[in-house]
Amino acid sequence: GNVLNATTFAGSADGFKVAETLPRVMELRSADGRTTLMHVLAELAVTDAPACLNLRRELLHVQAAARTDLEALEAEIADLTAGMELLKEEERLAQDPFKTQVRQFIDAVDGGDESLTQRLAATRSLFSSTLAFFGEAETVPDGPACSPAPCTPDRCEAS
């Protein structure tokens, strides 16, 4: 279509929006009216790219991940970090045997909040690069930043 429309206002498109295009693959039909673009894509997958047939298994966690709110995770990590600082102050003021028990707990979990912060930063980076890969903006016109939780195939709004 882009080649045929290259000299028109509709041409020169560099790509397509996945969320707008995927629902339509069942609508586009061949001249016989029975074969859809989905049939053609499935046939190509079976013959030319059998590894694509595992896609469903690879996408098992996508729905759960889409419900993840990065801002809420960030707030929870900040709360954990603040709580750890309070616990360290309590340990400093405590007397034995409570002090010993608190020290054992702190030694077991200390640094976990830093690891979570690093993982959250990596997740944010992956989310941004995924949006960029699919040509989606992290912000919507006249709207707030997009986060994974509220994005759906037909809209992207911040909660």
mmCIF file of C-alpha atoms in Angstrom:
data_model
loop_
_atom_site.group_PDB
_atom_site.id
_atom_site.type_symbol
_atom_site.label_atom_id
_atom_site.label_comp_id
_atom_site.label_asym_id
_atom_site.label_seq_id
_atom_site.Cartn_x
_atom_site.Cartn_y
_atom_site.Cartn_z
ATOM 1 C CA GLY A 1 0.000 0.000 0.000
ATOM 2 C CA ASN A 2 2.795 2.438 0.815
ATOM 3 C CA VAL A 3 4.443 1.822 -2.562
ATOM 4 C CA LEU A 4 1.204 2.354 -4.461
ATOM 5 C CA ASN A 5 0.366 5.467 -2.465
ATOM 6 C CA ALA A 6 3.893 6.906 -2.420
ATOM 7 C CA THR A 7 2.987 10.001 -4.403
ATOM 8 C CA THR A 8 -0.309 10.677 -2.602
ATOM 9 C CA PHE A 9 -1.064 12.257 0.762
ATOM 10 C CA ALA A 10 -1.564 8.747 2.182
ATOM 11 C CA GLY A 11 1.850 7.476 1.082
ATOM 12 C CA SER A 12 5.310 7.636 2.601
ATOM 13 C CA ALA A 13 4.138 5.938 5.779
ATOM 14 C CA ASP A 14 7.096 4.446 7.595
ATOM 15 C CA GLY A 15 5.038 1.962 9.554
ATOM 16 C CA PHE A 16 1.771 1.341 11.313
ATOM 17 C CA LYS A 17 0.418 1.428 14.829
ATOM 18 C CA VAL A 18 0.201 -2.121 16.161
ATOM 19 C CA ALA A 19 -2.820 -1.338 18.343
ATOM 20 C CA GLU A 20 -4.733 0.001 15.329
ATOM 21 C CA THR A 21 -3.653 -2.638 12.822
ATOM 22 C CA LEU A 22 -3.764 -5.990 14.624
ATOM 23 C CA PRO A 23 -7.525 -5.964 15.236
ATOM 24 C CA ARG A 24 -8.050 -5.451 11.490
ATOM 25 C CA VAL A 25 -6.129 -8.492 10.198
ATOM 26 C CA MET A 26 -9.349 -10.515 10.253
ATOM 27 C CA GLU A 27 -11.196 -7.827 8.259
ATOM 28 C CA LEU A 28 -8.855 -7.597 5.264
ATOM 29 C CA ARG A 29 -9.979 -10.273 2.799
ATOM 30 C CA SER A 30 -8.732 -11.590 -0.518
ATOM 31 C CA ALA A 31 -10.732 -11.402 -3.733
ATOM 32 C CA ASP A 32 -12.411 -14.755 -2.951
ATOM 33 C CA GLY A 33 -13.841 -13.257 0.261
ATOM 34 C CA ARG A 34 -12.822 -16.257 2.370
ATOM 35 C CA THR A 35 -9.109 -15.765 2.979
ATOM 36 C CA THR A 36 -8.151 -13.064 5.469
ATOM 37 C CA LEU A 37 -4.811 -11.474 6.180
ATOM 38 C CA MET A 38 -4.774 -13.567 9.357
ATOM 39 C CA HIS A 39 -4.880 -16.752 7.233
ATOM 40 C CA VAL A 40 -1.940 -15.516 5.167
ATOM 41 C CA LEU A 41 0.078 -14.530 8.251
ATOM 42 C CA ALA A 42 -0.628 -17.882 9.921
ATOM 43 C CA GLU A 43 0.454 -19.743 6.803
ATOM 44 C CA LEU A 44 3.655 -17.713 6.614
ATOM 45 C CA ALA A 45 4.355 -18.386 10.277
ATOM 46 C CA VAL A 46 3.966 -22.133 9.829
ATOM 47 C CA THR A 47 6.145 -22.340 6.714
ATOM 48 C CA ASP A 48 8.712 -19.551 7.121
ATOM 49 C CA ALA A 49 8.891 -18.795 10.854
ATOM 50 C CA PRO A 50 7.833 -21.785 12.974
ATOM 51 C CA ALA A 51 9.456 -20.195 16.049
ATOM 52 C CA CYS A 52 6.638 -17.617 15.943
ATOM 53 C CA LEU A 53 4.200 -20.379 16.804
ATOM 54 C CA ASN A 54 5.515 -20.227 20.396
ATOM 55 C CA LEU A 55 4.455 -16.601 20.693
ATOM 56 C CA ARG A 56 1.412 -17.386 22.819
ATOM 57 C CA ARG A 57 3.575 -19.135 25.401
ATOM 58 C CA GLU A 58 6.042 -16.235 25.371
ATOM 59 C CA LEU A 59 3.256 -13.716 25.971
ATOM 60 C CA LEU A 60 1.667 -15.454 28.969
ATOM 61 C CA HIS A 61 2.659 -12.696 31.391
ATOM 62 C CA VAL A 62 1.838 -9.700 29.207
ATOM 63 C CA GLN A 63 -1.636 -9.087 30.641
ATOM 64 C CA ALA A 64 -0.348 -9.146 34.213
ATOM 65 C CA ALA A 65 2.560 -6.895 33.275
ATOM 66 C CA ALA A 66 0.190 -4.458 31.578
ATOM 67 C CA ARG A 67 -1.625 -4.003 34.878
ATOM 68 C CA THR A 68 1.590 -3.037 36.665
ATOM 69 C CA ASP A 69 1.662 0.594 37.728
ATOM 70 C CA LEU A 70 5.279 1.766 37.798
ATOM 71 C CA GLU A 71 4.437 4.866 39.829
ATOM 72 C CA ALA A 72 2.803 2.717 42.525
ATOM 73 C CA LEU A 73 5.850 0.435 42.579
ATOM 74 C CA GLU A 74 8.107 3.463 42.905
ATOM 75 C CA ALA A 75 6.052 4.714 45.877
ATOM 76 C CA GLU A 76 6.182 1.286 47.536
ATOM 77 C CA ILE A 77 9.967 1.119 47.133
ATOM 78 C CA ALA A 78 10.288 4.623 48.633
ATOM 79 C CA ASP A 79 8.134 3.477 51.580
ATOM 80 C CA LEU A 80 10.316 0.390 52.068
ATOM 81 C CA THR A 81 13.473 2.514 51.986
ATOM 82 C CA ALA A 82 12.033 4.958 54.535
ATOM 83 C CA GLY A 83 10.905 2.053 56.711
ATOM 84 C CA MET A 84 14.388 0.544 56.614
ATOM 85 C CA GLU A 85 15.897 3.843 57.733
ATOM 86 C CA LEU A 86 13.419 4.005 60.647
ATOM 87 C CA LEU A 87 14.241 0.414 61.579
ATOM 88 C CA LYS A 88 17.978 1.215 61.598
ATOM 89 C CA GLU A 89 17.297 4.146 63.916
ATOM 90 C CA GLU A 90 15.195 1.903 66.201
ATOM 91 C CA GLU A 91 17.999 -0.664 66.227
ATOM 92 C CA ARG A 92 20.487 2.013 67.240
ATOM 93 C CA LEU A 93 18.310 2.976 70.235
ATOM 94 C CA ALA A 94 17.164 -0.547 71.191
ATOM 95 C CA GLN A 95 18.406 -2.743 74.009
ATOM 96 C CA ASP A 96 19.245 -6.455 73.862
ATOM 97 C CA PRO A 97 17.655 -8.962 73.051
ATOM 98 C CA PHE A 98 15.484 -6.832 70.718
ATOM 99 C CA LYS A 99 18.585 -5.129 69.286
ATOM 100 C CA THR A 100 20.098 -8.485 68.283
ATOM 101 C CA GLN A 101 16.889 -9.619 66.560
ATOM 102 C CA VAL A 102 16.519 -6.336 64.679
ATOM 103 C CA ARG A 103 20.194 -6.448 63.599
ATOM 104 C CA GLN A 104 19.707 -9.976 62.197
ATOM 105 C CA PHE A 105 16.673 -8.807 60.238
ATOM 106 C CA ILE A 106 18.474 -5.718 58.902
ATOM 107 C CA ASP A 107 21.476 -7.806 57.840
ATOM 108 C CA ALA A 108 19.167 -10.227 56.006
ATOM 109 C CA VAL A 109 17.242 -7.616 54.016
ATOM 110 C CA ASP A 110 19.534 -4.579 53.808
ATOM 111 C CA GLY A 111 20.246 -3.545 50.226
ATOM 112 C CA GLY A 112 17.059 -5.104 48.911
ATOM 113 C CA ASP A 113 15.532 -1.676 48.339
ATOM 114 C CA GLU A 114 18.525 -0.676 46.205
ATOM 115 C CA SER A 115 18.104 -3.817 44.113
ATOM 116 C CA LEU A 116 14.394 -3.018 43.676
ATOM 117 C CA THR A 117 15.224 0.552 42.652
ATOM 118 C CA GLN A 118 17.668 -0.740 40.032
ATOM 119 C CA ARG A 119 15.112 -3.237 38.705
ATOM 120 C CA LEU A 120 12.457 -0.529 38.513
ATOM 121 C CA ALA A 121 14.829 1.716 36.541
ATOM 122 C CA ALA A 122 15.566 -1.166 34.158
ATOM 123 C CA THR A 123 11.828 -1.834 33.789
ATOM 124 C CA ARG A 124 11.142 1.837 33.005
ATOM 125 C CA SER A 125 13.901 1.768 30.399
ATOM 126 C CA LEU A 126 12.509 -1.391 28.776
ATOM 127 C CA PHE A 127 9.012 0.093 28.762
ATOM 128 C CA SER A 128 10.267 3.267 27.066
ATOM 129 C CA SER A 129 12.283 1.366 24.474
ATOM 130 C CA THR A 130 9.301 -0.910 23.749
ATOM 131 C CA LEU A 131 7.063 2.111 23.170
ATOM 132 C CA ALA A 132 9.698 3.621 20.891
ATOM 133 C CA PHE A 133 10.134 0.335 18.990
ATOM 134 C CA PHE A 134 6.417 0.216 18.218
ATOM 135 C CA GLY A 135 6.289 3.915 17.359
ATOM 136 C CA GLU A 136 4.187 4.862 20.351
ATOM 137 C CA ALA A 137 4.717 8.046 22.337
ATOM 138 C CA GLU A 138 5.217 8.030 26.090
ATOM 139 C CA THR A 139 2.838 10.957 26.316
ATOM 140 C CA VAL A 140 -0.479 11.498 24.642
ATOM 141 C CA PRO A 141 -1.376 14.878 23.111
ATOM 142 C CA ASP A 142 -2.815 17.178 25.772
ATOM 143 C CA GLY A 143 -2.469 14.372 28.259
ATOM 144 C CA PRO A 144 -0.282 12.988 31.012
ATOM 145 C CA ALA A 145 2.550 10.521 30.653
ATOM 146 C CA CYS A 146 1.689 6.998 29.652
ATOM 147 C CA SER A 147 2.413 4.194 32.092
ATOM 148 C CA PRO A 148 1.997 0.456 31.525
ATOM 149 C CA ALA A 149 -1.001 -0.003 33.796
ATOM 150 C CA PRO A 150 -3.607 2.112 31.999
ATOM 151 C CA CYS A 151 -2.555 1.384 28.415
ATOM 152 C CA THR A 152 -4.968 -0.718 26.393
ATOM 153 C CA PRO A 153 -4.975 -1.506 22.670
ATOM 154 C CA ASP A 154 -7.363 1.358 21.958
ATOM 155 C CA ARG A 155 -6.150 4.052 24.328
ATOM 156 C CA CYS A 156 -3.309 5.144 26.569
ATOM 157 C CA GLU A 157 -4.224 7.337 29.510
ATOM 158 C CA ALA A 158 -2.583 7.859 32.857
ATOM 159 C CA SER A 159 -4.645 6.820 35.836
#
